[in-house]
Amino acid sequence: MRLAIMLAMAMAMAIAAASTPAWAKDLPVPFVGCRSDGQTGPLAAPRNDDHAPKVPAQLAPRLAWYASNTTGGVLAPRGWRCFELYGSNGSVLMLSPTGLGADPFLAKLIGPAIQVSISLGDTSGRFEAARIAARLFPDRKAFVQSVIAEGIAPRSQFPFGPYPYDSIQRFNRDYVTFETPAHREGLGTMTRLRPSADPIRGLVWMDTDNNATVLAVRLAPAQRNLSDYIIRAMTPR
């Protein structure tokens, strides 16, 4: 009897798998390695990465997984260009359709772009991490106050409370998603992305060591439906 039930279940699963339309299945996306430069000099692009996600089949031809040596990886439209900057304060991975100009250290991202940054809370990155914490995470007030108390950066650089025009969705004490509207300053423009005619979406989270990770995504209207999958792929598990 048990064998018959098991065979029936196996047959049902096989039929369900066979009947799933191709467009409903998740597929892998290509890997693209990103070169780096920073505190100890240039680094070659990584050749592979084990964290590349699968995406819905109808979107797979439009996306690739871009990964760097320090910051990690992020989904972005295929054909984009990427570069990572790194140092003792943390790292930043920048992507755009056209590249970052002659000097990535001075890059300002005006049009479609994606940035992933990590600010380390126990190095000089603590100043940026504290600015983020002051804006978003009330439970981190003691950390912010400790950075202010050092007297290295003025208190005015650490305003408490969200940007007035940002939309924020809080998932827990350490993780939020956000949208900075077009032509406005906000969390999205705390990065190298400058205000433009398109909104900036993304997510921010902090870990137990007060390291702050920020993902900022700005896509052209024709690609904007990719934002959900880019953000979902970066969401901390």
mmCIF file of C-alpha atoms in Angstrom:
data_model
loop_
_atom_site.group_PDB
_atom_site.id
_atom_site.type_symbol
_atom_site.label_atom_id
_atom_site.label_comp_id
_atom_site.label_asym_id
_atom_site.label_seq_id
_atom_site.Cartn_x
_atom_site.Cartn_y
_atom_site.Cartn_z
ATOM 1 C CA MET A 1 0.000 0.000 0.000
ATOM 2 C CA ARG A 2 2.819 2.406 0.971
ATOM 3 C CA LEU A 3 4.666 1.599 -2.259
ATOM 4 C CA ALA A 4 1.555 2.360 -4.307
ATOM 5 C CA ILE A 5 1.153 5.722 -2.558
ATOM 6 C CA MET A 6 4.791 6.600 -3.142
ATOM 7 C CA LEU A 7 4.544 5.690 -6.829
ATOM 8 C CA ALA A 8 1.395 7.770 -7.202
ATOM 9 C CA MET A 9 3.084 10.767 -5.546
ATOM 10 C CA ALA A 10 6.162 10.429 -7.749
ATOM 11 C CA MET A 11 3.997 10.261 -10.858
ATOM 12 C CA ALA A 12 2.046 13.352 -9.793
ATOM 13 C CA MET A 13 5.262 15.306 -9.220
ATOM 14 C CA ALA A 14 6.617 14.249 -12.598
ATOM 15 C CA ILE A 15 3.416 15.321 -14.334
ATOM 16 C CA ALA A 16 3.468 18.678 -12.529
ATOM 17 C CA ALA A 17 7.103 19.284 -13.504
ATOM 18 C CA ALA A 18 6.457 18.337 -17.110
ATOM 19 C CA SER A 19 3.433 20.613 -17.288
ATOM 20 C CA THR A 20 5.262 23.682 -15.900
ATOM 21 C CA PRO A 21 5.653 26.154 -18.763
ATOM 22 C CA ALA A 22 9.226 27.102 -19.660
ATOM 23 C CA TRP A 23 8.595 30.774 -18.863
ATOM 24 C CA ALA A 24 7.709 29.903 -15.255
ATOM 25 C CA LYS A 25 11.036 28.234 -14.455
ATOM 26 C CA ASP A 26 13.988 29.992 -12.838
ATOM 27 C CA LEU A 27 17.179 30.041 -14.886
ATOM 28 C CA PRO A 28 20.814 30.977 -14.123
ATOM 29 C CA VAL A 29 22.304 34.193 -15.478
ATOM 30 C CA PRO A 30 25.823 34.880 -16.820
ATOM 31 C CA PHE A 31 28.662 35.806 -14.459
ATOM 32 C CA VAL A 32 30.682 38.989 -15.006
ATOM 33 C CA GLY A 33 33.785 39.713 -12.937
ATOM 34 C CA CYS A 34 34.530 43.311 -11.893
ATOM 35 C CA ARG A 35 38.027 44.734 -11.585
ATOM 36 C CA SER A 36 39.043 46.602 -8.432
ATOM 37 C CA ASP A 37 41.417 49.324 -7.315
ATOM 38 C CA GLY A 38 42.136 50.710 -3.898
ATOM 39 C CA GLN A 39 44.374 50.676 -0.872
ATOM 40 C CA THR A 40 46.756 47.951 -2.010
ATOM 41 C CA GLY A 41 46.498 48.603 -5.739
ATOM 42 C CA PRO A 42 44.616 47.140 -8.703
ATOM 43 C CA LEU A 43 43.046 43.681 -8.479
ATOM 44 C CA ALA A 44 42.034 41.481 -11.390
ATOM 45 C CA ALA A 45 38.374 40.598 -11.762
ATOM 46 C CA PRO A 46 37.263 37.361 -10.070
ATOM 47 C CA ARG A 47 36.657 34.505 -12.485
ATOM 48 C CA ASN A 48 33.632 32.958 -10.818
ATOM 49 C CA ASP A 49 31.205 33.344 -7.958
ATOM 50 C CA ASP A 50 29.076 30.739 -6.209
ATOM 51 C CA HIS A 51 26.324 33.150 -5.170
ATOM 52 C CA ALA A 52 24.772 33.938 -8.535
ATOM 53 C CA PRO A 53 20.991 33.544 -8.191
ATOM 54 C CA LYS A 54 18.483 32.114 -10.614
ATOM 55 C CA VAL A 55 15.775 34.411 -11.975
ATOM 56 C CA PRO A 56 12.474 33.877 -13.787
ATOM 57 C CA ALA A 57 13.099 32.590 -17.298
ATOM 58 C CA GLN A 58 11.443 35.584 -18.958
ATOM 59 C CA LEU A 59 13.927 37.903 -17.212
ATOM 60 C CA ALA A 60 17.089 35.784 -17.479
ATOM 61 C CA PRO A 61 18.050 37.115 -20.951
ATOM 62 C CA ARG A 62 18.023 40.648 -19.554
ATOM 63 C CA LEU A 63 20.182 40.160 -16.444
ATOM 64 C CA ALA A 64 23.707 39.162 -15.436
ATOM 65 C CA TRP A 65 25.458 38.645 -12.089
ATOM 66 C CA TYR A 66 28.313 41.110 -11.541
ATOM 67 C CA ALA A 67 30.748 40.246 -8.742
ATOM 68 C CA SER A 68 33.811 41.929 -7.280
ATOM 69 C CA ASN A 69 36.634 40.869 -4.991
ATOM 70 C CA THR A 70 35.444 42.591 -1.811
ATOM 71 C CA THR A 71 31.873 43.877 -2.054
ATOM 72 C CA GLY A 72 30.355 40.693 -3.475
ATOM 73 C CA GLY A 73 27.831 40.451 -6.288
ATOM 74 C CA VAL A 74 24.662 42.072 -7.600
ATOM 75 C CA LEU A 75 22.199 41.516 -10.430
ATOM 76 C CA ALA A 76 22.166 44.181 -13.136
ATOM 77 C CA PRO A 77 21.102 44.507 -16.769
ATOM 78 C CA ARG A 78 23.248 42.592 -19.234
ATOM 79 C CA GLY A 79 25.937 44.517 -21.051
ATOM 80 C CA TRP A 80 26.654 46.933 -18.212
ATOM 81 C CA ARG A 81 30.153 47.797 -17.012
ATOM 82 C CA CYS A 82 31.386 47.554 -13.433
ATOM 83 C CA PHE A 83 34.249 48.600 -11.197
ATOM 84 C CA GLU A 84 35.000 48.301 -7.470
ATOM 85 C CA LEU A 85 36.841 50.676 -5.165
ATOM 86 C CA TYR A 86 38.086 49.368 -1.818
ATOM 87 C CA GLY A 87 39.986 50.512 1.241
ATOM 88 C CA SER A 88 40.178 50.246 5.002
ATOM 89 C CA ASN A 89 36.807 51.992 5.305
ATOM 90 C CA GLY A 90 34.989 49.385 3.181
ATOM 91 C CA SER A 91 34.222 49.009 -0.505
ATOM 92 C CA VAL A 92 31.899 50.195 -3.242
ATOM 93 C CA LEU A 93 30.859 48.377 -6.417
ATOM 94 C CA MET A 94 29.541 50.679 -9.170
ATOM 95 C CA LEU A 95 27.768 49.671 -12.376
ATOM 96 C CA SER A 96 26.448 51.620 -15.342
ATOM 97 C CA PRO A 97 25.655 51.009 -19.011
ATOM 98 C CA THR A 98 28.563 53.158 -20.235
ATOM 99 C CA GLY A 99 31.280 52.806 -17.610
ATOM 100 C CA LEU A 100 32.629 55.197 -14.982
ATOM 101 C CA GLY A 101 34.804 57.577 -16.973
ATOM 102 C CA ALA A 102 38.553 57.989 -16.968
ATOM 103 C CA ASP A 103 38.898 58.002 -13.167
ATOM 104 C CA PRO A 104 36.512 55.725 -11.219
ATOM 105 C CA PHE A 105 37.659 57.342 -7.964
ATOM 106 C CA LEU A 106 35.881 60.537 -9.057
ATOM 107 C CA ALA A 107 32.847 58.905 -10.666
ATOM 108 C CA LYS A 108 29.435 60.520 -10.171
ATOM 109 C CA LEU A 109 26.551 58.434 -11.485
ATOM 110 C CA ILE A 110 24.021 60.617 -13.310
ATOM 111 C CA GLY A 111 21.907 58.232 -15.402
ATOM 112 C CA PRO A 112 20.945 54.565 -14.921
ATOM 113 C CA ALA A 113 23.294 53.036 -12.359
ATOM 114 C CA ILE A 114 23.597 50.583 -9.499
ATOM 115 C CA GLN A 115 25.829 50.860 -6.456
ATOM 116 C CA VAL A 116 26.540 48.433 -3.640
ATOM 117 C CA SER A 117 28.580 49.816 -0.750
ATOM 118 C CA ILE A 118 29.823 48.368 2.516
ATOM 119 C CA SER A 119 30.907 50.773 5.286
ATOM 120 C CA LEU A 120 32.849 49.027 8.055
ATOM 121 C CA GLY A 121 31.761 50.070 11.519
ATOM 122 C CA ASP A 122 35.109 49.485 13.246
ATOM 123 C CA THR A 123 37.331 51.450 10.812
ATOM 124 C CA SER A 124 37.133 54.872 9.181
ATOM 125 C CA GLY A 125 33.970 53.513 7.557
ATOM 126 C CA ARG A 126 32.253 54.090 10.918
ATOM 127 C CA PHE A 127 31.471 57.698 9.952
ATOM 128 C CA GLU A 128 29.377 56.677 6.957
ATOM 129 C CA ALA A 129 27.888 53.750 8.886
ATOM 130 C CA ALA A 130 26.884 56.142 11.675
ATOM 131 C CA ARG A 131 25.269 58.562 9.205
ATOM 132 C CA ILE A 132 23.210 55.692 7.828
ATOM 133 C CA ALA A 133 22.323 54.456 11.308
ATOM 134 C CA ALA A 134 21.192 57.936 12.366
ATOM 135 C CA ARG A 135 18.852 58.150 9.377
ATOM 136 C CA LEU A 136 17.333 54.688 9.631
ATOM 137 C CA PHE A 137 18.009 52.673 12.763
ATOM 138 C CA PRO A 138 16.930 54.207 16.093
ATOM 139 C CA ASP A 139 18.253 51.175 17.989
ATOM 140 C CA ARG A 140 21.765 52.155 16.858
ATOM 141 C CA LYS A 141 21.692 55.555 18.559
ATOM 142 C CA ALA A 142 24.428 54.585 21.031
ATOM 143 C CA PHE A 143 26.737 53.709 18.134
ATOM 144 C CA VAL A 144 25.998 57.030 16.433
ATOM 145 C CA GLN A 145 26.585 58.966 19.645
ATOM 146 C CA SER A 146 29.913 57.190 20.198
ATOM 147 C CA VAL A 147 31.106 58.275 16.740
ATOM 148 C CA ILE A 148 29.934 61.859 17.353
ATOM 149 C CA ALA A 149 31.706 61.868 20.730
ATOM 150 C CA GLU A 150 35.045 61.267 19.019
ATOM 151 C CA GLY A 151 34.877 64.886 17.869
ATOM 152 C CA ILE A 152 36.424 64.105 14.478
ATOM 153 C CA ALA A 153 33.311 64.895 12.444
ATOM 154 C CA PRO A 154 30.829 67.606 13.488
ATOM 155 C CA ARG A 155 27.502 66.573 14.989
ATOM 156 C CA SER A 156 25.733 68.273 12.070
ATOM 157 C CA GLN A 157 26.901 65.463 9.776
ATOM 158 C CA PHE A 158 24.742 62.934 11.649
ATOM 159 C CA PRO A 159 21.109 64.113 11.418
ATOM 160 C CA PHE A 160 18.630 61.752 13.051
ATOM 161 C CA GLY A 161 15.503 60.644 11.221
ATOM 162 C CA PRO A 162 14.639 59.754 7.609
ATOM 163 C CA TYR A 163 14.953 62.072 4.644
ATOM 164 C CA PRO A 164 11.641 63.910 4.256
ATOM 165 C CA TYR A 165 10.806 62.659 0.756
ATOM 166 C CA ASP A 166 11.997 59.053 1.047
ATOM 167 C CA SER A 167 9.536 56.165 1.242
ATOM 168 C CA ILE A 168 10.769 53.516 3.663
ATOM 169 C CA GLN A 169 9.526 50.026 4.409
ATOM 170 C CA ARG A 170 10.963 48.603 7.607
ATOM 171 C CA PHE A 171 11.242 44.808 7.836
ATOM 172 C CA ASN A 172 13.026 44.613 11.187
ATOM 173 C CA ARG A 173 15.315 46.697 13.397
ATOM 174 C CA ASP A 174 18.265 46.221 11.030
ATOM 175 C CA TYR A 175 16.803 46.064 7.513
ATOM 176 C CA VAL A 176 14.797 48.514 5.383
ATOM 177 C CA THR A 177 13.960 49.075 1.739
ATOM 178 C CA PHE A 178 13.585 52.603 0.373
ATOM 179 C CA GLU A 179 12.728 54.774 -2.602
ATOM 180 C CA THR A 180 14.173 58.229 -3.169
ATOM 181 C CA PRO A 181 11.954 60.160 -5.619
ATOM 182 C CA ALA A 182 13.195 61.776 -8.811
ATOM 183 C CA HIS A 183 14.986 65.117 -8.383
ATOM 184 C CA ARG A 184 15.262 64.668 -4.598
ATOM 185 C CA GLU A 185 18.046 64.093 -2.110
ATOM 186 C CA GLY A 186 17.683 60.994 0.049
ATOM 187 C CA LEU A 187 19.161 57.639 0.926
ATOM 188 C CA GLY A 188 19.667 56.965 -2.768
ATOM 189 C CA THR A 189 21.886 60.031 -3.137
ATOM 190 C CA MET A 190 23.984 59.239 -0.056
ATOM 191 C CA THR A 191 25.771 57.124 -2.664
ATOM 192 C CA ARG A 192 27.521 58.265 -5.851
ATOM 193 C CA LEU A 193 24.157 58.420 -7.618
ATOM 194 C CA ARG A 194 23.150 62.034 -8.216
ATOM 195 C CA PRO A 195 19.513 63.212 -8.359
ATOM 196 C CA SER A 196 17.920 62.779 -11.785
ATOM 197 C CA ALA A 197 14.562 62.363 -13.517
ATOM 198 C CA ASP A 198 14.325 58.729 -12.319
ATOM 199 C CA PRO A 199 13.749 57.456 -8.765
ATOM 200 C CA ILE A 200 16.295 55.399 -6.840
ATOM 201 C CA ARG A 201 15.204 52.216 -5.081
ATOM 202 C CA GLY A 202 17.223 50.015 -2.796
ATOM 203 C CA LEU A 203 17.798 48.446 0.556
ATOM 204 C CA VAL A 204 19.959 49.039 3.607
ATOM 205 C CA TRP A 205 20.946 46.733 6.411
ATOM 206 C CA MET A 206 23.373 46.715 9.327
ATOM 207 C CA ASP A 207 24.931 43.735 11.073
ATOM 208 C CA THR A 208 25.991 43.146 14.663
ATOM 209 C CA ASP A 209 29.374 44.836 14.064
ATOM 210 C CA ASN A 210 27.707 48.036 12.818
ATOM 211 C CA ASN A 211 28.768 47.378 9.239
ATOM 212 C CA ALA A 212 26.306 49.091 6.878
ATOM 213 C CA THR A 213 25.448 47.704 3.438
ATOM 214 C CA VAL A 214 23.563 49.883 0.934
ATOM 215 C CA LEU A 215 22.157 48.869 -2.436
ATOM 216 C CA ALA A 216 20.959 51.728 -4.669
ATOM 217 C CA VAL A 217 19.275 50.961 -8.003
ATOM 218 C CA ARG A 218 18.254 53.463 -10.680
ATOM 219 C CA LEU A 219 17.004 52.066 -13.977
ATOM 220 C CA ALA A 220 15.519 53.637 -17.085
ATOM 221 C CA PRO A 221 11.720 53.258 -17.360
ATOM 222 C CA ALA A 222 11.979 50.383 -19.863
ATOM 223 C CA GLN A 223 14.058 48.353 -17.385
ATOM 224 C CA ARG A 224 12.452 49.430 -14.142
ATOM 225 C CA ASN A 225 10.571 46.141 -13.678
ATOM 226 C CA LEU A 226 13.971 44.501 -13.064
ATOM 227 C CA SER A 227 14.445 46.427 -9.828
ATOM 228 C CA ASP A 228 12.403 43.987 -7.730
ATOM 229 C CA TYR A 229 14.603 41.056 -8.722
ATOM 230 C CA ILE A 230 17.820 43.003 -8.236
ATOM 231 C CA ILE A 231 16.756 44.001 -4.721
ATOM 232 C CA ARG A 232 15.409 40.552 -3.882
ATOM 233 C CA ALA A 233 18.692 38.920 -4.869
ATOM 234 C CA MET A 234 20.575 41.161 -2.409
ATOM 235 C CA THR A 235 18.133 40.758 0.477
ATOM 236 C CA PRO A 236 19.944 39.262 3.527
ATOM 237 C CA ARG A 237 18.805 35.764 4.323
#
